[in-house]
PDB file of N, CA and C in Angstrom:
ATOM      1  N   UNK G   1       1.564  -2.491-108.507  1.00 56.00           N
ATOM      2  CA  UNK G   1       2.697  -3.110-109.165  1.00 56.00           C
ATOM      3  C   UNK G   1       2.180  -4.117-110.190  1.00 56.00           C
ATOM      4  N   UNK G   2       2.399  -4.112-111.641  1.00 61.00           N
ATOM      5  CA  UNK G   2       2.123  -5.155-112.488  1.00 61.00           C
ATOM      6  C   UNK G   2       3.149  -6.415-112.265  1.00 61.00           C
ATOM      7  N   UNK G   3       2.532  -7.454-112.632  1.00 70.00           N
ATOM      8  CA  UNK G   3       3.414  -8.954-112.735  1.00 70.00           C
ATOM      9  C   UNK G   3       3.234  -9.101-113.886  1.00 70.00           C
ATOM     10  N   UNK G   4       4.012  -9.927-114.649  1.00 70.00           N
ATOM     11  CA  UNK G   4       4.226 -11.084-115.709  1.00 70.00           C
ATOM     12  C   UNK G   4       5.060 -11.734-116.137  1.00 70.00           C
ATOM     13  N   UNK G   5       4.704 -13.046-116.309  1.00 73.00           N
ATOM     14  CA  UNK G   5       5.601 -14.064-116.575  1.00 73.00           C
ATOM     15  C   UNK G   5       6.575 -13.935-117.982  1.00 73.00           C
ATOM     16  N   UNK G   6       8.185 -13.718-117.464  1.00 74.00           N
ATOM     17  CA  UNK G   6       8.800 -13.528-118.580  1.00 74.00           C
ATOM     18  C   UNK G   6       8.866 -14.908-119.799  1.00 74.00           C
ATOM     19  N   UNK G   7       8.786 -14.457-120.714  1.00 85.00           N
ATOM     20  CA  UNK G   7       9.650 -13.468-121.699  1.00 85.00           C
ATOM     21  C   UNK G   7       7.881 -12.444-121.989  1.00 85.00           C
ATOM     22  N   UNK G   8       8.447 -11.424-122.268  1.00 88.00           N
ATOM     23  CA  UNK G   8       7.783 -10.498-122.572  1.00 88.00           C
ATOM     24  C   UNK G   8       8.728  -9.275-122.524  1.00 88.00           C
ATOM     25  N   UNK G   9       8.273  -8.544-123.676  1.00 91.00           N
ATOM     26  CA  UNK G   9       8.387  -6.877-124.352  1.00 91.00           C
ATOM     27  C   UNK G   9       8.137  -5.870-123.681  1.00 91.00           C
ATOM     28  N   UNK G  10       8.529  -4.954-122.712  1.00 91.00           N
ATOM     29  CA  UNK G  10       7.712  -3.618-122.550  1.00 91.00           C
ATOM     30  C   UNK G  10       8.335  -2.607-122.914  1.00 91.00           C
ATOM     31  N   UNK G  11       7.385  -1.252-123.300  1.00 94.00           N
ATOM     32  CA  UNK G  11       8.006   0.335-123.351  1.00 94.00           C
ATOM     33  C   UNK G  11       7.416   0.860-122.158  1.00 94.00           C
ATOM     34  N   UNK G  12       8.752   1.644-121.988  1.00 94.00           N
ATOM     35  CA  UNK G  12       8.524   2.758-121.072  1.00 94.00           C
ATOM     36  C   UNK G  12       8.765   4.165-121.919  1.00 94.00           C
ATOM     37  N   UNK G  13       8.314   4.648-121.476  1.00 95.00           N
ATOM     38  CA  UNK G  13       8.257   6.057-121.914  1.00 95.00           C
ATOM     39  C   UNK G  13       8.931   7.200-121.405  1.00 95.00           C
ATOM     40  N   UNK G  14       9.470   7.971-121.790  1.00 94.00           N
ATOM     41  CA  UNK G  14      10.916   8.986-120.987  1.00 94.00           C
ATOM     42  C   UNK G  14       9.666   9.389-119.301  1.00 94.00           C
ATOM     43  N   UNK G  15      11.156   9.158-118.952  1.00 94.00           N
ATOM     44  CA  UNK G  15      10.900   9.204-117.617  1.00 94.00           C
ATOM     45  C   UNK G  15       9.625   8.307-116.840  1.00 94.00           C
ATOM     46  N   UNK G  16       9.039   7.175-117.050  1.00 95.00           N
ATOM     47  CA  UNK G  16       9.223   6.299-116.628  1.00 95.00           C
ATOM     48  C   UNK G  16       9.774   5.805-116.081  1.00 95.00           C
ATOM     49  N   UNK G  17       8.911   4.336-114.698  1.00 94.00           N
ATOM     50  CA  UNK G  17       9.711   4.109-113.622  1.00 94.00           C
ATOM     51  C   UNK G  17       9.397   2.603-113.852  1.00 94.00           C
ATOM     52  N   UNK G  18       9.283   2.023-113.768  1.00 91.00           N
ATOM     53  CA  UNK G  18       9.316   0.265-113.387  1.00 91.00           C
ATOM     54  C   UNK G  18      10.096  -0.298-112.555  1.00 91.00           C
ATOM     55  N   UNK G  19       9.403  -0.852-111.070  1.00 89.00           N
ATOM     56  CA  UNK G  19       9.989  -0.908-109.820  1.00 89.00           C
ATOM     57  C   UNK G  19       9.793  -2.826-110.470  1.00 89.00           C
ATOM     58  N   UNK G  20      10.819  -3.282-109.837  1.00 85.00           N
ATOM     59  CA  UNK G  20      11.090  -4.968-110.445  1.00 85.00           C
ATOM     60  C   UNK G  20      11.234  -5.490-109.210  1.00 85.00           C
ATOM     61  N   UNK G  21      10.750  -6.779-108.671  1.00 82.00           N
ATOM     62  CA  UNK G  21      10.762  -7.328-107.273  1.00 82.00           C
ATOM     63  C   UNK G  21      10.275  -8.627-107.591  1.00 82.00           C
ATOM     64  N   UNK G  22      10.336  -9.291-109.086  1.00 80.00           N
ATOM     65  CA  UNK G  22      10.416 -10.401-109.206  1.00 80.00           C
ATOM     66  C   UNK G  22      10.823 -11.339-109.131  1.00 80.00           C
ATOM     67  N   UNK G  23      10.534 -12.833-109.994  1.00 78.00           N
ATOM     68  CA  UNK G  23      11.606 -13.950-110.224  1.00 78.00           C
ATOM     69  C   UNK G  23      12.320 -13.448-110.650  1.00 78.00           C
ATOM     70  N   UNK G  24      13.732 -14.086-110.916  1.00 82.00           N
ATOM     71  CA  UNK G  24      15.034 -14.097-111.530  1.00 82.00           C
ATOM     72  C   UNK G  24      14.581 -13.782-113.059  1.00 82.00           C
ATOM     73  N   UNK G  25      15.630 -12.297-113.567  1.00 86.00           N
ATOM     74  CA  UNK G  25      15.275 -12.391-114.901  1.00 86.00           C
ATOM     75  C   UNK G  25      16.423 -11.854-115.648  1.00 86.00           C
ATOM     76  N   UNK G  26      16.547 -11.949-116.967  1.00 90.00           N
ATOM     77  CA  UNK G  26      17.304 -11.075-117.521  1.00 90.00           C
ATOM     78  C   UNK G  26      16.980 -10.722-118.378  1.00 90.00           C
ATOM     79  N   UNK G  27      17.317  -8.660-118.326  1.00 91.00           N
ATOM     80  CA  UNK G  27      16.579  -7.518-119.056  1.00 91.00           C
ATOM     81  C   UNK G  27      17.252  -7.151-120.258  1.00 91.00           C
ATOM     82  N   UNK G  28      16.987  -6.862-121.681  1.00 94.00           N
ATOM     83  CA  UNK G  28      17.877  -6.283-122.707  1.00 94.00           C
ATOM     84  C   UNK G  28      17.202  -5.198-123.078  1.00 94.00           C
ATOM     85  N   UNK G  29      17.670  -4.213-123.563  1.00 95.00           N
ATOM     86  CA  UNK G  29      17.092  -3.135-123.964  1.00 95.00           C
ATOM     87  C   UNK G  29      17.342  -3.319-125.674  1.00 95.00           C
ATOM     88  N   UNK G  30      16.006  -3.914-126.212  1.00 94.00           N
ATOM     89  CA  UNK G  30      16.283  -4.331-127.637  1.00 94.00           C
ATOM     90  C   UNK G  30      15.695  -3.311-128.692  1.00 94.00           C
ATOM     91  N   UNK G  31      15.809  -1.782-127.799  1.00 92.00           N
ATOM     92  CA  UNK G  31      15.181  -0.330-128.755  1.00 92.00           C
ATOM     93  C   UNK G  31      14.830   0.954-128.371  1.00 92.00           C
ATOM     94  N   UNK G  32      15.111   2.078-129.054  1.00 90.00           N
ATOM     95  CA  UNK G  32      15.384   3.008-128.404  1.00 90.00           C
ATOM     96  C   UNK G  32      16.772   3.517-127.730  1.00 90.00           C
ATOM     97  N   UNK G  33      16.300   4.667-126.505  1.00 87.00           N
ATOM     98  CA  UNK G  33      16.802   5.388-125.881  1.00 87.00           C
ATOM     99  C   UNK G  33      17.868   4.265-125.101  1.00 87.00           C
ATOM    100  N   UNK G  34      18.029   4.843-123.560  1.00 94.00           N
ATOM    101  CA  UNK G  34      18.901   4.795-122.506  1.00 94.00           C
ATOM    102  C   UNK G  34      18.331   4.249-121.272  1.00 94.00           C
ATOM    103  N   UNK G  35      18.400   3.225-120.590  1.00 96.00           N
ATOM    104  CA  UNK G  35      18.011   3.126-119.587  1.00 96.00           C
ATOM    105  C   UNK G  35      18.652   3.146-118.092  1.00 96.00           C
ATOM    106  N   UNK G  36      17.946   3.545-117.254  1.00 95.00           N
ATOM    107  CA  UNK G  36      19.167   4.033-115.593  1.00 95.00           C
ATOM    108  C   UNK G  36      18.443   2.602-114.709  1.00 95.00           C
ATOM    109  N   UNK G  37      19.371   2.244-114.112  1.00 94.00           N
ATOM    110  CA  UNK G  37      18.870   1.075-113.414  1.00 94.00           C
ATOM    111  C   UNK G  37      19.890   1.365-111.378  1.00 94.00           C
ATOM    112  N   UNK G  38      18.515   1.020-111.322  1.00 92.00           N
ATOM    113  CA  UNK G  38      19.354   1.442-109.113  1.00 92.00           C
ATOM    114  C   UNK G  38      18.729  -0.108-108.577  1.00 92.00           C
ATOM    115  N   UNK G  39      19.614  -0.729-108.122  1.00 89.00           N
ATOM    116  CA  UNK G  39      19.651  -1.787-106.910  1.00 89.00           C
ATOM    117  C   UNK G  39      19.480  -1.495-105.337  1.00 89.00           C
ATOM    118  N   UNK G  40      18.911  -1.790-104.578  1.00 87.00           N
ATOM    119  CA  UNK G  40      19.163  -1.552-103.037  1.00 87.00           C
ATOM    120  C   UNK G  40      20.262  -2.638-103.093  1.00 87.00           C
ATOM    121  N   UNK G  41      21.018  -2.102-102.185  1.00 86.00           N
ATOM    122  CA  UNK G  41      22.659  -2.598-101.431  1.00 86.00           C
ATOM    123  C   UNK G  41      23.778  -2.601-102.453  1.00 86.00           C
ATOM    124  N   UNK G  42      23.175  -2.195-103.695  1.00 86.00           N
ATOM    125  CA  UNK G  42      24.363  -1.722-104.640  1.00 86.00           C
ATOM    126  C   UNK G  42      24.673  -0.172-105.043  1.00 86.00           C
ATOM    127  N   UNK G  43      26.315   0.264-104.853  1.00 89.00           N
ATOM    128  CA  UNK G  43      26.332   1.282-104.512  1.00 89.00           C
ATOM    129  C   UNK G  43      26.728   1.872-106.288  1.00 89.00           C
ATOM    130  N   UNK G  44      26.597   1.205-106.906  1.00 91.00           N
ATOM    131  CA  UNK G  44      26.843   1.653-108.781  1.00 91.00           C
ATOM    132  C   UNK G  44      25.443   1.932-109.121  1.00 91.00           C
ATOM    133  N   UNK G  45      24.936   2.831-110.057  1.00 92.00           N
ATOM    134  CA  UNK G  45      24.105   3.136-110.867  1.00 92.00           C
ATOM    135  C   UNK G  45      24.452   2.347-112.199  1.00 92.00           C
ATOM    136  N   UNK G  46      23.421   1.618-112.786  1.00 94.00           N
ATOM    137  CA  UNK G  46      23.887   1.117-113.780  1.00 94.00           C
ATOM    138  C   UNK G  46      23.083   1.627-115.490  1.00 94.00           C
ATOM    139  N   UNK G  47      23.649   1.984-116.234  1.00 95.00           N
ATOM    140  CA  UNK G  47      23.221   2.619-117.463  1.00 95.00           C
ATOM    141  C   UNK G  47      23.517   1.709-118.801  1.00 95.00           C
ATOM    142  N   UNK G  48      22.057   1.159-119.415  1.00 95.00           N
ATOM    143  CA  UNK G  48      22.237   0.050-120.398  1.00 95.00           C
ATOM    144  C   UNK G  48      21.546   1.208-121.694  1.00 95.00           C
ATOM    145  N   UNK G  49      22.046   0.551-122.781  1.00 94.00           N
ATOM    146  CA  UNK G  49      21.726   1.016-124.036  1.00 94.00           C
ATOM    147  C   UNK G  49      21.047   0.208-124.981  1.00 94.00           C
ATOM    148  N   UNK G  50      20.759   0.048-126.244  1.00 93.00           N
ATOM    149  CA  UNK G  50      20.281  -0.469-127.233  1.00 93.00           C
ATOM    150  C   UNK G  50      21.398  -1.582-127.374  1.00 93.00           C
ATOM    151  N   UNK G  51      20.849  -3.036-127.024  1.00 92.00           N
ATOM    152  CA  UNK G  51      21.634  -4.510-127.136  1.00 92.00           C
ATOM    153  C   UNK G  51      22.076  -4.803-126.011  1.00 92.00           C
ATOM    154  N   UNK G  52      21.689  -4.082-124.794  1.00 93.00           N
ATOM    155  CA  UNK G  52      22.686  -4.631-123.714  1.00 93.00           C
ATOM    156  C   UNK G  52      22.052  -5.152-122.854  1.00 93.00           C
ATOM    157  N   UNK G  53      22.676  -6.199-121.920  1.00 92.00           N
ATOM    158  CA  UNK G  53      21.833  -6.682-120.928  1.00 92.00           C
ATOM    159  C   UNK G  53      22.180  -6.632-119.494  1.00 92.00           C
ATOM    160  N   UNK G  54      21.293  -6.857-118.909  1.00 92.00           N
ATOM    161  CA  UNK G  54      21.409  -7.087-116.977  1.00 92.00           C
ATOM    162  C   UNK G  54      20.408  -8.255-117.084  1.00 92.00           C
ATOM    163  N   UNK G  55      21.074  -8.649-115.247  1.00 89.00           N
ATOM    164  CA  UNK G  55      20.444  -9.433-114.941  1.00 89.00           C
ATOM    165  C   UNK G  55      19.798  -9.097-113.400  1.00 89.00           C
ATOM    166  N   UNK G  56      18.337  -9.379-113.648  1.00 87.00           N
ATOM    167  CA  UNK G  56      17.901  -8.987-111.985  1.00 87.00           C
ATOM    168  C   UNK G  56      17.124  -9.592-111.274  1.00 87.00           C
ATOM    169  N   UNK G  57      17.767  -9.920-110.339  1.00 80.00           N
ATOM    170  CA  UNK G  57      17.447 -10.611-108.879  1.00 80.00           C
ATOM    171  C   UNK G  57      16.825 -10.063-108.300  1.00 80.00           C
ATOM    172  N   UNK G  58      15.359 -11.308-107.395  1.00 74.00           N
ATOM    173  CA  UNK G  58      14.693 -11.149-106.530  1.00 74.00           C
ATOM    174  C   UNK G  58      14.697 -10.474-106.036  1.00 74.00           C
ATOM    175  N   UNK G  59      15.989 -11.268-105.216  1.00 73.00           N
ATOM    176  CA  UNK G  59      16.651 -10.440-103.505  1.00 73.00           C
ATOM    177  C   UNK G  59      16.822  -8.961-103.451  1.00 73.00           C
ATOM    178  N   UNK G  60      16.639  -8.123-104.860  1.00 77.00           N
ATOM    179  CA  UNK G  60      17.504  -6.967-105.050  1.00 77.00           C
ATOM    180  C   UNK G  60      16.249  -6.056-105.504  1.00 77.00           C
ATOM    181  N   UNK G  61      15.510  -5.379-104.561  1.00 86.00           N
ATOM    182  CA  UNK G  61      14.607  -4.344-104.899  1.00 86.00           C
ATOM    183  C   UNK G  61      15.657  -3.332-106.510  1.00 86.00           C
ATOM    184  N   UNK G  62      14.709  -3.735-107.525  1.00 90.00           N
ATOM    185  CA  UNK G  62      15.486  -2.953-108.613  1.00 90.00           C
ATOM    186  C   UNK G  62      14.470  -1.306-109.209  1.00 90.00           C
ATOM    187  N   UNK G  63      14.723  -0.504-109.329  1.00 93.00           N
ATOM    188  CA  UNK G  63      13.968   0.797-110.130  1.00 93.00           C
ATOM    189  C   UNK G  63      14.544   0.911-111.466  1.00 93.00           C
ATOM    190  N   UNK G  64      14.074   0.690-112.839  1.00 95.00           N
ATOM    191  CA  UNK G  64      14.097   1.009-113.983  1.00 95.00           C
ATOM    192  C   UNK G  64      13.529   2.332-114.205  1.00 95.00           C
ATOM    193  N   UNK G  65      14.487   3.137-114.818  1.00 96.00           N
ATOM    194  CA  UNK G  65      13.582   4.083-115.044  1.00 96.00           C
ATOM    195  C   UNK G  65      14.136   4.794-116.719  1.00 96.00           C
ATOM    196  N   UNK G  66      13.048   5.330-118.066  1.00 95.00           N
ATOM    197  CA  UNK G  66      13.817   4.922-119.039  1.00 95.00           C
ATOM    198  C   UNK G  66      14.231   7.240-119.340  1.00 95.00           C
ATOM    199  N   UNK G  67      15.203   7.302-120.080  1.00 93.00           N
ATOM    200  CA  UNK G  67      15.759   8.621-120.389  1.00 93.00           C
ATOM    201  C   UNK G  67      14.790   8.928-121.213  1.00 93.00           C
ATOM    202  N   UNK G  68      14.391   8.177-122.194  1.00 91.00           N
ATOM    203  CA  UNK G  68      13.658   8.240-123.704  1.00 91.00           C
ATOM    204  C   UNK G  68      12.981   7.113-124.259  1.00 91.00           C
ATOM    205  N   UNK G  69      11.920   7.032-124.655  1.00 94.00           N
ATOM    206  CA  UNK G  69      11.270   6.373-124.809  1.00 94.00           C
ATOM    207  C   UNK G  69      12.193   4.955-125.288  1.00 94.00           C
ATOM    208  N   UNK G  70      12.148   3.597-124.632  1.00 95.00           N
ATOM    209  CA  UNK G  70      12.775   2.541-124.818  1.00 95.00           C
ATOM    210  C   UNK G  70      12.071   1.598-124.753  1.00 95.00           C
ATOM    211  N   UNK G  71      12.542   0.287-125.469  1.00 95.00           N
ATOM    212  CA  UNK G  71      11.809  -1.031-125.357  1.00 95.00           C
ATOM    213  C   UNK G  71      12.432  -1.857-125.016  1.00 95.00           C
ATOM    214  N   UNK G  72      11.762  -2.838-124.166  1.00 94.00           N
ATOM    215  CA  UNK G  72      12.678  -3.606-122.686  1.00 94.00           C
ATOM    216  C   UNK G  72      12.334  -5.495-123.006  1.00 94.00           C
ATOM    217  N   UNK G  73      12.990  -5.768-123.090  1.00 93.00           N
ATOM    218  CA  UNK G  73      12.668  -7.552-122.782  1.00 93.00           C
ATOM    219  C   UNK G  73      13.306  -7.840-121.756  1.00 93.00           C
ATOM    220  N   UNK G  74      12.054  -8.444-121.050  1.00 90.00           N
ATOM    221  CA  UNK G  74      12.372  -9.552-119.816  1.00 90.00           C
ATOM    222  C   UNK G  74      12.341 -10.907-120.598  1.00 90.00           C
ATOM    223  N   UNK G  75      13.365 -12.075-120.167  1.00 89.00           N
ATOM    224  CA  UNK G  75      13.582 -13.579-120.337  1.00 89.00           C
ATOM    225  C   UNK G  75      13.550 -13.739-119.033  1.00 89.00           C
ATOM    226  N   UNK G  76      13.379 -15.054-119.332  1.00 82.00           N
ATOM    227  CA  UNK G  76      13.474 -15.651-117.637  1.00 82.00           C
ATOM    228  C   UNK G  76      15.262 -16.256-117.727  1.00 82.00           C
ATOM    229  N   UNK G  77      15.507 -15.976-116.318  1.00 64.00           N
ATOM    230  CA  UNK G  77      16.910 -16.467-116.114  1.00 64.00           C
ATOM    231  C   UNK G  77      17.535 -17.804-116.383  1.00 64.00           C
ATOM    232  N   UNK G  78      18.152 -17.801-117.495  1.00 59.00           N
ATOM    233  CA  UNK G  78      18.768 -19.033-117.963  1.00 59.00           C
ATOM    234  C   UNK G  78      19.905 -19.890-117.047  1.00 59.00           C
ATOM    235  N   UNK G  79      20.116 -19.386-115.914  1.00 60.00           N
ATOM    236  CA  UNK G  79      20.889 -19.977-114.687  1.00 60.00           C
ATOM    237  C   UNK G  79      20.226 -20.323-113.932  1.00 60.00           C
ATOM    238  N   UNK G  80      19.239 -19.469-113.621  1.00 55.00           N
ATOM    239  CA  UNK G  80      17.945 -20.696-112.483  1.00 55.00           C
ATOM    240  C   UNK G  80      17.505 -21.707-112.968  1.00 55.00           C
ATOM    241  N   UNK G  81      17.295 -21.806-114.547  1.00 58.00           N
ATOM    242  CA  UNK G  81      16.913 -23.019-115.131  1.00 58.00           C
ATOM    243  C   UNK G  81      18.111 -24.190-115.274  1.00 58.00           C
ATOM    244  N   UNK G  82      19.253 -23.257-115.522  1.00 65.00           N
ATOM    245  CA  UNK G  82      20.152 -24.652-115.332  1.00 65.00           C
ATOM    246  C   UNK G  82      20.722 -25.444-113.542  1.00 65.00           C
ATOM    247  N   UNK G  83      20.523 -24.286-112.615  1.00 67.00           N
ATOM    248  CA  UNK G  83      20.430 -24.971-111.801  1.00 67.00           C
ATOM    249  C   UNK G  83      19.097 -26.071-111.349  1.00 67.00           C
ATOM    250  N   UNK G  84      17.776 -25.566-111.900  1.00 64.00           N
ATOM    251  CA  UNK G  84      16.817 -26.154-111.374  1.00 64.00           C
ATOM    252  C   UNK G  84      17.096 -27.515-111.999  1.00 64.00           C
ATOM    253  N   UNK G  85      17.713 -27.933-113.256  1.00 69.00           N
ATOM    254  CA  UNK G  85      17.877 -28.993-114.030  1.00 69.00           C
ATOM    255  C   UNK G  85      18.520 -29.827-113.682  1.00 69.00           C
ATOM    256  N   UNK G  86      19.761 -29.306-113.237  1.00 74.00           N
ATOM    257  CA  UNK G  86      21.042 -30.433-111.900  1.00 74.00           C
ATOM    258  C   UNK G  86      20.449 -30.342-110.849  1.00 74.00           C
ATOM    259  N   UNK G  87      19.255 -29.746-109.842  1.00 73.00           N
ATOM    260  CA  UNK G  87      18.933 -30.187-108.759  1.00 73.00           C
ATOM    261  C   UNK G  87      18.080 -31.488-109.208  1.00 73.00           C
ATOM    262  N   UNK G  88      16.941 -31.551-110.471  1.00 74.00           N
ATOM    263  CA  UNK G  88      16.090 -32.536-111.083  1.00 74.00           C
ATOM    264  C   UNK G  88      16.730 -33.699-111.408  1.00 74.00           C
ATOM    265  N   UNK G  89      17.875 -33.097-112.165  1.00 77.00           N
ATOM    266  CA  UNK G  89      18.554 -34.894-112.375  1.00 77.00           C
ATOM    267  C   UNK G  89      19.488 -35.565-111.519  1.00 77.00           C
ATOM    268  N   UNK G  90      19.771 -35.031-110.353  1.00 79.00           N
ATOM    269  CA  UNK G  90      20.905 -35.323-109.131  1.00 79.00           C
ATOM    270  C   UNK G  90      19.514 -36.429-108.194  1.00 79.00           C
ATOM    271  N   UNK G  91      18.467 -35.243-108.570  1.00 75.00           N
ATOM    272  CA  UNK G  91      17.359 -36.232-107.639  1.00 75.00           C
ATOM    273  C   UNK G  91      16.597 -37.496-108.371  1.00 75.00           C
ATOM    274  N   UNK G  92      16.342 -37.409-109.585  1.00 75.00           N
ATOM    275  CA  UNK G  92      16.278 -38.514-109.880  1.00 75.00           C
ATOM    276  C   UNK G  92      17.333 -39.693-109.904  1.00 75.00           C
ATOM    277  N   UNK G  93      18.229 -39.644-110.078  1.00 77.00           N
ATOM    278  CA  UNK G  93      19.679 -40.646-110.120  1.00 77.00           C
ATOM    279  C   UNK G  93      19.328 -41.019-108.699  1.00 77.00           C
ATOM    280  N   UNK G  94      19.097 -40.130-107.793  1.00 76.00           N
ATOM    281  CA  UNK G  94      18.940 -41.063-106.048  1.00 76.00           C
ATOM    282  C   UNK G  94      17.963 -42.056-106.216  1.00 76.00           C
ATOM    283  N   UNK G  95      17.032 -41.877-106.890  1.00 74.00           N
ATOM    284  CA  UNK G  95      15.564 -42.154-107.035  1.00 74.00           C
ATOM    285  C   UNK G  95      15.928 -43.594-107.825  1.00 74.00           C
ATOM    286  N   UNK G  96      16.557 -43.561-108.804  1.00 72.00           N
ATOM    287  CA  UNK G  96      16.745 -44.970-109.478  1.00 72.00           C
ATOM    288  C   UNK G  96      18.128 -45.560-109.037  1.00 72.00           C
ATOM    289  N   UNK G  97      18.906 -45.164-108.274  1.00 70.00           N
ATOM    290  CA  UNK G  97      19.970 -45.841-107.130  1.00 70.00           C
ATOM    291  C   UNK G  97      18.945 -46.451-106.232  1.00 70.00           C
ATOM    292  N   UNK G  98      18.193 -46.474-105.666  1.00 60.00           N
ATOM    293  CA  UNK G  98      17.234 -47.129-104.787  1.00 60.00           C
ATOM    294  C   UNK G  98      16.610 -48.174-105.180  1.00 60.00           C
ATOM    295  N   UNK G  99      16.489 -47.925-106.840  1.00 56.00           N
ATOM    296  CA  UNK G  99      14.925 -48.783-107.075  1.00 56.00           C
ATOM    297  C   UNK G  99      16.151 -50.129-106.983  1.00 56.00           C
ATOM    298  N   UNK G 100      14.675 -50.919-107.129  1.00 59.00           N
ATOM    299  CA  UNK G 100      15.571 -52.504-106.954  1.00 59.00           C
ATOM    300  C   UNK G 100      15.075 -53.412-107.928  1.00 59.00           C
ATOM    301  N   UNK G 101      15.795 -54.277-108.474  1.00 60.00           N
ATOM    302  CA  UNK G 101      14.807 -55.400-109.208  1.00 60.00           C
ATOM    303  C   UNK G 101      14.167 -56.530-108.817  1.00 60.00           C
ATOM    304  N   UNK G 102      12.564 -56.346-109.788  1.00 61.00           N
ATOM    305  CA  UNK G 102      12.300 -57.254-109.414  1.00 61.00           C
ATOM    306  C   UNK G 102      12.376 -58.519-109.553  1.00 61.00           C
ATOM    307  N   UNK G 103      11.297 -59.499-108.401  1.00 62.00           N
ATOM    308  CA  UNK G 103      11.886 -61.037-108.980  1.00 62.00           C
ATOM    309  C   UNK G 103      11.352 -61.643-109.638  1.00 62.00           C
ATOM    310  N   UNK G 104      11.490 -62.517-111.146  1.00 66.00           N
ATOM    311  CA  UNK G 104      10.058 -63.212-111.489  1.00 66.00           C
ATOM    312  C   UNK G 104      10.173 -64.390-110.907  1.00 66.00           C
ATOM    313  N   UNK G 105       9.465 -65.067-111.028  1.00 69.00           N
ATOM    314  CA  UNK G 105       9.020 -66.537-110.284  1.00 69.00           C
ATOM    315  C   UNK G 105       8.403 -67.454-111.532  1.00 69.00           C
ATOM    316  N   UNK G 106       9.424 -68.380-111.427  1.00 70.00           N
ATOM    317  CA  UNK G 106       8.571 -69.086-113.079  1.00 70.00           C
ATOM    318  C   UNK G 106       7.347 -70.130-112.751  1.00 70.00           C
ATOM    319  N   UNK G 107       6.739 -70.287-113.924  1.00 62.00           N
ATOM    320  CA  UNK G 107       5.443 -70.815-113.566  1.00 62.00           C
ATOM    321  C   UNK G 107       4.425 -70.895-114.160  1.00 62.00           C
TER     322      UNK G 107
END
């Protein structure tokens, strides 16, 4: 199985498979053909074209596989980043609710 850190470009080539079991990402098909996409525990087949996107989850063993030669961008998921951002600033705000001031002492 290859890894890499999105954003990045790939082609697949007709009939081609790319099994996905990554981070959170979302895929566009920015050329070419047709692509068939299968989820475990989802009972739809899903079929993207030239401009369209999905989004695919970890949790969700995914199989790409392309009709005709196509070109694929992975991004990284722009919702994990906005959640990771309100978990970062919810925790800092605790962090400076705590702090206290200090005292000077003249002299």
């Amino acid at each position: 199985m290859v890894r890499f850190t999105p954003p990045v470009t790939l082609r697949l080539h007709a009939g081609e498979v790319l099994a996905w079991q990554q981070a959170p990402a979302r895929m566009r098909v920015v050329g070419g053909g047709r692509v068939w996409i299968t989820q475990h525990g989802d009972l739809e087949d899903h079929f993207l074209y030239h401009g369209e996107c999905f989004e695919l989850r970890r949790e969700r063993r995914t199989l790409i596989q392309a009709d005709h030669e196509v070109w694929l961008r992975f991004e990284r998921d722009a919702a994990w980043h906005q959640r990771f951002g309100q978990w970062l600033r919810r925790g800092l705000r605790r962090l400076t609710r705590r702090a206290t001031r200090a005292a000077t002492v003249p002299g």
